[in-house]
Amino acid sequence: MQQKCSWEGSRTSAAEKEMGGAVKREKRYRAHQGFGDYHGGVTGAHTYFYADEAKCDQHMETFLHCIDASSGSSDDGFSAIKLTALARPQFLVRFSEVLVKWRRFFHQMAAEQGQAGWAVLDTKLELEKLQEALANFGIASKAESQQWFTGTRSTVDLLDWNSLFDSRIKLSRPLLIPNRKTGQLEPLLSHFSEEEELQMKRVLQRMDILAKRAMEKGVRLMVDAEQSYFQPAISHLTVETQRRFNKSQPIIYNTYQCYLKEAYNNVTGDVERSRREGWHFGTKLVRGAYMEQERERAAQMGYEDPINPTYEKTNEMYHRCLDYILEEIKHSRKASVMVASHNEDTVKFTLRRMMELGIHPSDKKVCFGQLLGMCDQITFPLGQAGFPVYKYVPYGPVNEVLPYLSRRAQENRGFMQRANRERDLLWKEVKRRLLTGNLFSH
């Protein structure tokens, strides 16, 4: 049994200011004042606001200390980081908006080709029809778009489309997409200033420094998931870091929140990208920690609730995503997963599927994680059976760590029932040892 090191940093209210040009933004990725502080009536919300980049650099230094601490406390440990501590929240919201607009444009064209609502990996645009659509929109002539799509392909999927965005973002000519409301063309990156481009470079530099320290110390780095209006940017930046540092082994782990309706598409898309590019896919699967805040924000701002409708649906999503990754481990051996869960049924599901797929604990492709002080009746038997299992250790000022722990309790329904069961098991063991005269031994 080993430990992960996590840092809950300082956070200030009013992280998300209203930003100019909001009428042109997708509602979900628009800044909203009411969600910058968990004291403002939305339990557990936490975001960061910094007057300058120096604070982000200070947080990077703290994360470096966390990596060193993880290295010193155990072999093959983890350290967790939050990108809202390494980049300004406004930048993450704006970048998320850009990414979502680009993907939505792809799905809009897919719908016109009769593929509305299809799974990500099944959605493929016919290249000739795509080129015609781009020409009709006035975005690019057929000759121009032929230069975008090289090779002998006849279809374009979302991964191809996103890679086009990655390359075009560096070109001087702005990439145009149609505004969904007005139908007029507008630059995709019209809201990106030179300062925000610099922020992009800086956050990637910080992640680069942390990843290099993690490799040097033999520590794996987990990037925590956050609110859905930050998450597209967080995942994009994390995958970019994985592409660089996960070539021979999984150093960087992305986190997927299975209470999100789009979780399966996110997991399968990133796994497929790792296959095509040949790097190791590392992930932590969680259920999610911001349900009430996400739903309240969606209701206030008038967009679809991103959360699965029931806890049972979230469980189904978790097991579906997990099973997909376990199958990938069996077939490629280039994937690794942390099952971060206090749910006994999920742990049993994982153990059964590992056995069925021939994944041995000694392979160290699957590990388990629980919070320090929670669900030891799960943690210790797993460790004793030879499974890699970790205790997540959040630390920081009490008034800032307690909201974090309260979110974990909200996330894991039935926590008190499990705590009572754990107490009963401990008391049963104490009585057994008293009766056998072996109180201080096994």
XYZ file of C-alpha atoms in Angstrom, residues 256-259 263 284-288 308 312-325 337-343 346-347 349-350 369 411:
38
model
C -12.185 11.168 -16.396
C -15.378 11.997 -14.493
C -17.925 9.276 -15.116
C -20.895 11.314 -13.910
C -17.385 10.432 -20.347
C -7.672 7.813 -13.221
C -11.397 7.062 -13.247
C -13.620 8.896 -10.766
C -17.340 9.407 -10.490
C -17.160 13.184 -10.082
C -26.001 11.695 -15.832
C -27.198 4.304 -11.228
C -26.475 5.774 -14.670
C -23.192 7.113 -13.332
C -22.303 3.645 -12.032
C -23.114 2.192 -15.453
C -20.916 4.815 -17.114
C -18.050 4.121 -14.698
C -18.139 0.385 -15.364
C -18.499 0.923 -19.117
C -15.442 3.198 -19.251
C -13.474 0.912 -16.951
C -14.302 -2.182 -18.999
C -13.158 -0.445 -22.188
C -9.807 0.384 -20.591
C -5.795 2.773 -14.920
C -6.296 3.860 -11.349
C -9.710 2.766 -10.089
C -10.309 5.685 -7.730
C -13.431 4.551 -5.939
C -14.847 3.856 -2.489
C -17.582 1.727 -4.057
C -16.918 -1.242 -8.468
C -13.911 -2.875 -6.808
C -16.388 -5.589 -10.779
C -12.764 -4.655 -11.448
C -7.097 4.434 -4.768
C -19.586 12.072 -4.445
